[in-house]
CSV table of C-alpha atoms and ligand atoms in Angstrom, one decimal:
chain,number,residue,atom,x,y,z
A,1,MET,CA,106.3,8.1,-7.8
A,2,ILE,CA,105.9,4.6,-6.5
A,3,GLN,CA,107.7,3.0,-3.3
A,4,MET,CA,107.1,-0.4,-2.2
A,5,LYS,CA,108.8,-2.0,1.0
A,6,ASN,CA,108.7,-5.3,1.9
A,7,VAL,CA,105.3,-5.9,0.6
A,8,THR,CA,103.1,-9.2,1.0
A,9,LYS,CA,99.8,-9.7,0.0
A,10,LYS,CA,97.9,-12.7,1.2
A,11,TYR,CA,94.3,-13.4,-0.2
A,12,SER,CA,91.6,-14.7,2.1
A,13,ASN,CA,92.0,-18.1,0.7
A,14,GLY,CA,95.5,-18.4,1.9
A,15,VAL,CA,97.2,-17.9,-1.6
A,16,VAL,CA,100.2,-15.5,-1.0
A,17,ALA,CA,100.5,-13.8,-4.3
A,18,VAL,CA,103.3,-11.0,-3.5
A,19,ASN,CA,105.7,-12.3,-1.3
A,20,GLY,CA,108.3,-9.8,0.1
A,21,ILE,CA,108.6,-7.0,-2.7
A,22,SER,CA,110.4,-4.0,-2.4
A,23,VAL,CA,110.8,-1.6,-5.5
A,24,HIS,CA,111.3,1.9,-6.4
A,25,ILE,CA,109.7,3.6,-9.9
A,26,LYS,CA,110.6,7.1,-10.4
A,27,PRO,CA,108.4,9.7,-12.1
A,28,GLY,CA,108.6,9.3,-15.8
A,29,GLU,CA,109.7,5.8,-16.1
A,30,PHE,CA,107.9,3.4,-18.3
A,31,VAL,CA,108.1,-0.3,-16.8
A,32,TYR,CA,107.1,-3.3,-18.0
A,33,VAL,CA,106.0,-6.2,-15.7
A,34,VAL,CA,106.6,-9.6,-17.1
A,35,GLY,CA,106.3,-13.3,-15.6
A,36,PRO,CA,104.1,-16.3,-16.3
A,37,SER,CA,100.2,-16.3,-15.6
A,38,GLY,CA,99.5,-16.8,-11.7
A,39,ALA,CA,102.8,-15.2,-11.0
A,40,GLY,CA,101.4,-12.1,-9.1
A,41,LYS,CA,101.5,-9.5,-11.8
A,42,SER,CA,98.1,-8.4,-11.6
A,43,THR,CA,98.1,-8.3,-7.4
A,44,PHE,CA,101.3,-6.3,-7.7
A,45,ILE,CA,100.1,-3.6,-10.0
A,46,LYS,CA,96.5,-3.4,-8.0
A,47,LEU,CA,98.3,-2.8,-4.7
A,48,MET,CA,99.4,0.5,-6.7
A,49,TYR,CA,96.0,1.6,-7.3
A,50,ARG,CA,94.6,0.2,-4.0
A,51,GLU,CA,92.4,-2.1,-5.7
A,52,GLU,CA,94.0,-4.6,-3.3
A,53,LYS,CA,95.4,-3.5,0.0
A,54,ALA,CA,99.0,-4.7,1.1
A,55,THR,CA,98.6,-7.5,3.8
A,56,THR,CA,102.1,-6.3,5.4
A,57,GLY,CA,105.0,-3.7,4.2
A,58,SER,CA,104.2,-0.2,2.7
A,59,VAL,CA,103.2,1.2,-0.7
A,60,ILE,CA,103.6,4.6,-1.2
A,61,VAL,CA,102.2,6.2,-4.6
A,62,ASN,CA,102.5,9.9,-5.2
A,63,GLY,CA,103.2,10.4,-1.6
A,64,ILE,CA,100.6,8.8,-0.2
A,65,ASP,CA,100.8,5.9,2.1
A,66,LEU,CA,98.3,3.3,0.6
A,67,SER,CA,98.2,1.3,3.9
A,68,THR,CA,97.0,4.0,6.0
A,69,LEU,CA,94.7,5.6,3.3
A,70,LYS,CA,90.9,5.5,4.7
A,71,ASN,CA,88.6,3.9,2.1
A,72,ARG,CA,86.5,6.9,1.8
A,73,GLN,CA,89.9,8.9,0.5
A,74,VAL,CA,90.5,6.3,-2.2
A,75,PRO,CA,88.2,7.8,-5.0
A,76,GLN,CA,90.3,11.0,-4.4
A,77,PHE,CA,93.6,9.3,-4.6
A,78,ARG,CA,92.5,7.3,-7.9
A,79,ARG,CA,91.7,10.3,-9.7
A,80,ASN,CA,95.6,10.7,-10.1
A,81,VAL,CA,96.2,7.3,-11.4
A,82,GLY,CA,94.9,6.2,-14.7
A,83,VAL,CA,93.8,2.3,-15.0
A,84,VAL,CA,93.9,0.4,-18.3
A,85,PHE,CA,92.4,-2.9,-18.4
A,86,GLN,CA,92.6,-5.9,-20.8
A,87,ASP,CA,88.9,-5.9,-21.4
A,88,PHE,CA,88.4,-2.2,-21.4
A,89,LYS,CA,85.8,-1.7,-18.8
A,90,LEU,CA,83.8,1.0,-20.8
A,91,LEU,CA,80.4,1.5,-20.2
A,92,PRO,CA,78.1,0.1,-22.7
A,93,ARG,CA,75.3,2.3,-22.9
A,94,LEU,CA,77.7,5.6,-23.1
A,95,THR,CA,79.1,7.0,-25.9
A,96,ALA,CA,82.7,7.2,-26.5
A,97,TYR,CA,82.7,11.0,-25.6
A,98,GLU,CA,80.6,10.3,-22.3
A,99,ASN,CA,82.7,7.3,-21.2
A,100,ILE,CA,85.7,9.9,-21.0
A,101,ALA,CA,83.6,12.6,-19.8
A,102,PHE,CA,82.2,10.4,-16.8
A,103,ALA,CA,85.7,10.0,-15.4
A,104,LEU,CA,86.4,13.6,-15.4
A,105,GLU,CA,86.9,15.2,-11.9
A,106,VAL,CA,84.1,17.6,-12.3
A,107,THR,CA,84.8,20.6,-9.7
A,108,GLU,CA,82.9,23.8,-11.2
A,109,GLU,CA,84.3,23.6,-14.6
A,110,GLU,CA,82.1,25.2,-17.2
A,111,PRO,CA,80.5,23.0,-19.9
A,112,THR,CA,82.8,24.5,-22.7
A,113,LYS,CA,86.2,23.7,-20.7
A,114,ILE,CA,84.7,20.0,-20.1
A,115,ARG,CA,84.1,19.6,-23.9
A,116,LYS,CA,87.5,21.1,-24.8
A,117,ARG,CA,89.5,18.5,-22.6
A,118,VAL,CA,87.5,15.7,-23.6
A,119,MET,CA,87.8,16.5,-27.4
A,120,GLU,CA,91.7,16.9,-26.4
A,121,VAL,CA,91.9,13.6,-25.0
A,122,LEU,CA,89.8,12.0,-28.1
A,123,GLU,CA,92.4,13.8,-30.5
A,124,LEU,CA,95.5,12.5,-28.8
A,125,VAL,CA,94.0,8.9,-29.0
A,126,GLY,CA,93.0,9.8,-32.8
A,127,LEU,CA,89.4,9.2,-32.3
A,128,SER,CA,87.9,12.5,-32.4
A,129,HIS,CA,85.5,11.4,-35.4
A,130,LYS,CA,84.2,8.6,-33.4
A,131,ALA,CA,83.0,10.5,-30.1
A,132,ARG,CA,79.3,9.8,-30.3
A,133,MET,CA,79.6,6.1,-31.2
A,134,PHE,CA,78.9,3.5,-28.3
A,135,PRO,CA,81.4,0.8,-27.3
A,136,HIS,CA,79.6,-1.7,-29.5
A,137,GLU,CA,80.1,0.0,-32.6
A,138,LEU,CA,84.0,0.5,-32.4
A,139,SER,CA,86.5,-2.2,-33.0
A,140,GLY,CA,88.9,-3.9,-30.0
A,141,GLY,CA,91.6,-1.3,-30.8
A,142,GLU,CA,89.3,1.5,-30.7
A,143,GLN,CA,87.6,0.7,-27.7
A,144,GLN,CA,91.2,0.5,-26.0
A,145,ARG,CA,91.9,4.0,-27.1
A,146,VAL,CA,88.8,5.2,-25.6
A,147,SER,CA,89.8,3.6,-22.3
A,148,ILE,CA,93.2,5.2,-22.6
A,149,ALA,CA,91.5,8.6,-23.2
A,150,ARG,CA,89.7,7.9,-20.1
A,151,SER,CA,92.7,7.0,-18.2
A,152,ILE,CA,94.5,10.4,-18.8
A,153,ILE,CA,91.4,12.7,-18.6
A,154,ASN,CA,92.7,14.0,-15.2
A,155,THR,CA,96.2,14.5,-16.3
A,156,PRO,CA,97.5,12.2,-14.2
A,157,GLN,CA,101.3,11.3,-13.1
A,158,LEU,CA,100.8,7.8,-13.4
A,159,VAL,CA,99.3,5.2,-15.6
A,160,ILE,CA,99.0,1.9,-14.9
A,161,ALA,CA,97.9,-1.0,-17.3
A,162,ASP,CA,96.9,-4.6,-16.9
A,163,GLU,CA,97.8,-6.6,-20.2
A,164,PRO,CA,96.2,-3.5,-22.4
A,165,THR,CA,96.9,-5.5,-25.5
A,166,GLY,CA,95.9,-8.8,-24.3
A,167,ASN,CA,92.7,-9.1,-26.4
A,168,LEU,CA,94.1,-7.1,-29.6
A,169,ASP,CA,95.7,-8.5,-32.8
A,170,PRO,CA,99.6,-7.7,-33.3
A,171,ASP,CA,99.0,-4.5,-35.6
A,172,THR,CA,96.5,-3.0,-33.2
A,173,SER,CA,98.7,-3.9,-30.2
A,174,TRP,CA,101.4,-1.7,-31.6
A,175,ASP,CA,99.3,1.1,-32.0
A,176,ILE,CA,98.4,1.1,-28.7
A,177,MET,CA,102.0,1.0,-27.4
A,178,HIS,CA,102.9,3.7,-29.6
A,179,LEU,CA,99.8,5.5,-27.6
A,180,PHE,CA,101.6,4.6,-24.4
A,181,GLU,CA,104.9,5.8,-25.8
A,182,LYS,CA,103.3,9.1,-26.4
A,183,ILE,CA,101.9,9.5,-23.1
A,184,ASN,CA,105.0,8.6,-21.3
A,185,ALA,CA,107.0,11.2,-23.6
A,186,GLN,CA,104.6,13.9,-22.2
A,187,GLY,CA,106.2,12.8,-18.8
A,188,THR,CA,103.6,10.1,-17.6
A,189,THR,CA,104.9,7.4,-15.5
A,190,ILE,CA,103.5,4.1,-17.2
A,191,VAL,CA,103.6,0.9,-15.6
A,192,MET,CA,102.4,-2.0,-17.6
A,193,ALA,CA,101.8,-5.9,-17.0
A,194,THR,CA,102.1,-7.8,-20.3
A,195,HIS,CA,102.8,-10.9,-22.0
A,196,ASN,CA,103.7,-9.1,-25.5
A,197,LYS,CA,107.3,-10.2,-25.9
A,198,GLU,CA,107.9,-8.5,-29.2
A,199,ILE,CA,107.1,-5.0,-27.7
A,200,VAL,CA,109.0,-5.5,-24.8
A,201,ASN,CA,112.1,-6.6,-26.9
A,202,THR,CA,111.6,-3.8,-29.1
A,203,ALA,CA,111.0,-1.0,-26.6
A,204,ARG,CA,113.9,-1.8,-24.4
A,205,ARG,CA,112.5,-0.1,-21.1
A,206,ARG,CA,112.9,-1.3,-17.8
A,207,VAL,CA,111.5,-4.8,-17.2
A,208,ILE,CA,110.6,-6.1,-13.9
A,209,ALA,CA,110.0,-10.0,-13.8
A,210,ILE,CA,107.9,-11.6,-11.2
A,211,GLU,CA,107.8,-15.4,-10.3
A,212,GLY,CA,106.3,-16.9,-7.5
A,213,GLY,CA,105.3,-13.6,-5.8
A,214,ILE,CA,108.8,-12.3,-5.8
A,215,ILE,CA,110.8,-9.8,-8.4
A,216,VAL,CA,113.4,-12.3,-10.0
A,217,ARG,CA,114.7,-9.7,-12.2
A,218,ASP,CA,114.8,-6.0,-12.6
A,219,GLU,CA,116.5,-4.5,-15.5
A,220,ALA,CA,117.0,-1.2,-17.3
A,221,GLY,CA,116.6,-1.7,-21.0
A,222,GLY,CA,115.4,-5.2,-20.4
A,223,GLU,CA,114.3,-8.0,-22.4
A,224,TYR,CA,110.9,-10.2,-21.9
A,225,GLY,CA,113.0,-13.2,-21.2
A,226,TYR,CA,110.4,-16.0,-21.8
A,227,GLU,CA,109.1,-18.2,-24.5
A,228,ARG,CA,106.0,-16.5,-24.6
B,301,ADP,P1,99.1,-13.0,-12.6
B,301,ADP,O1,98.6,-11.5,-12.9
B,301,ADP,O2,100.6,-12.9,-12.9
B,301,ADP,O3,98.7,-14.0,-13.8
B,301,ADP,P2,98.0,-12.5,-10.3
B,301,ADP,O4,98.4,-11.5,-9.4
B,301,ADP,O5,96.4,-12.5,-10.7
B,301,ADP,O6,99.0,-13.4,-11.1
B,301,ADP,O7,97.7,-14.2,-9.2
B,301,ADP,C1,98.9,-14.3,-8.5
B,301,ADP,C2,98.1,-15.7,-7.6
B,301,ADP,O8,97.0,-15.2,-6.6
B,301,ADP,C3,97.4,-16.9,-8.3
B,301,ADP,O9,97.6,-18.2,-7.3
B,301,ADP,C4,96.1,-16.5,-8.0
B,301,ADP,O10,95.1,-17.5,-8.5
B,301,ADP,C5,95.9,-15.6,-6.8
B,301,ADP,N1,94.6,-14.5,-6.9
B,301,ADP,C6,94.7,-13.7,-7.8
B,301,ADP,N2,93.5,-12.9,-7.4
B,301,ADP,C7,93.1,-13.7,-6.3
B,301,ADP,C8,91.8,-13.3,-5.3
B,301,ADP,N3,91.1,-12.3,-5.5
B,301,ADP,N4,91.5,-14.2,-4.5
B,301,ADP,C9,92.2,-15.4,-4.1
B,301,ADP,N5,93.5,-15.6,-4.9
B,301,ADP,C10,93.7,-14.9,-5.7
C-alpha cells in the first residue's frame, strides 16, 4: 500500500523535517503516527498524498511512484486517497450533502446514482438527517463526520488523517475513532497522526513514533508512549 525508502524532506528554509525514513504499510492496516510537536509527523503523512514531495528517496502509494508523478497526474492519484484534517476543511457555502457530492469523481454518473452514493456515506457516518445543513449549523464532531464521509466518497483504499480529533472533546473523539475503526473494518487502510493517548492505548494498533524526522519506534499493538 505504502512503501517509503530512505525518504528525506528538506523544506526550502533548510529545515529537514523527515530525515531518512523507510517504512512499509500493508493493505488493511490501521497505523497511528505519534511523536512530539515538530517531530515531522505531518510532513511524513503529507508525503503519502503528495501534498509535499520527497527531497530524496522514494514514496510508492497504491503502486504509484510519487517522486516521478507529474503535477497534472496528482488530482487523479488523490481521488484514490481520502484525507481528513484537524480543521475539517469543509466549504462553508455548501451544505453537508454538497460538500460530499463535490468531491465525488463524476464521470457520466446519473444524478440518481450520485444521490444514492452520497446518501450512503452520509448514512455510514450517521448524518443522513443533516444532509441539508451548512457547516456552521453543525457541531465540530458533525463537521468531522462530513469530512470523513467526503474522504471515502470515491471508495479509496487508503485514508490519511492528520490529528482528526485535535479540535474535539473526548466523547466526540471516541465517536470519530469508532467511525475510523468501522471504515478500517471494511478493508480501508488508515494512517492517522494523533496526540490522543487514550485512544491509541485502547486501540492497540500499529504505532509508528517519529522524533526529529526519524522513526524511533514501530510496534504492532503498540502504545502511545508519551505523557500527552
Ligand atoms: P509535526 O506534525 O510532528 O508537528 P511537522 O511535520 O509539521 O511536525 O514539522 C516538522 C518540522 O518541519 C518542524 O520543524 C516544522 O517547523 C517544519 N516545517 C513544517 N512545515 C514546513 C514548511 N512548509 N516550511 C518549512 N518548515 C516546515
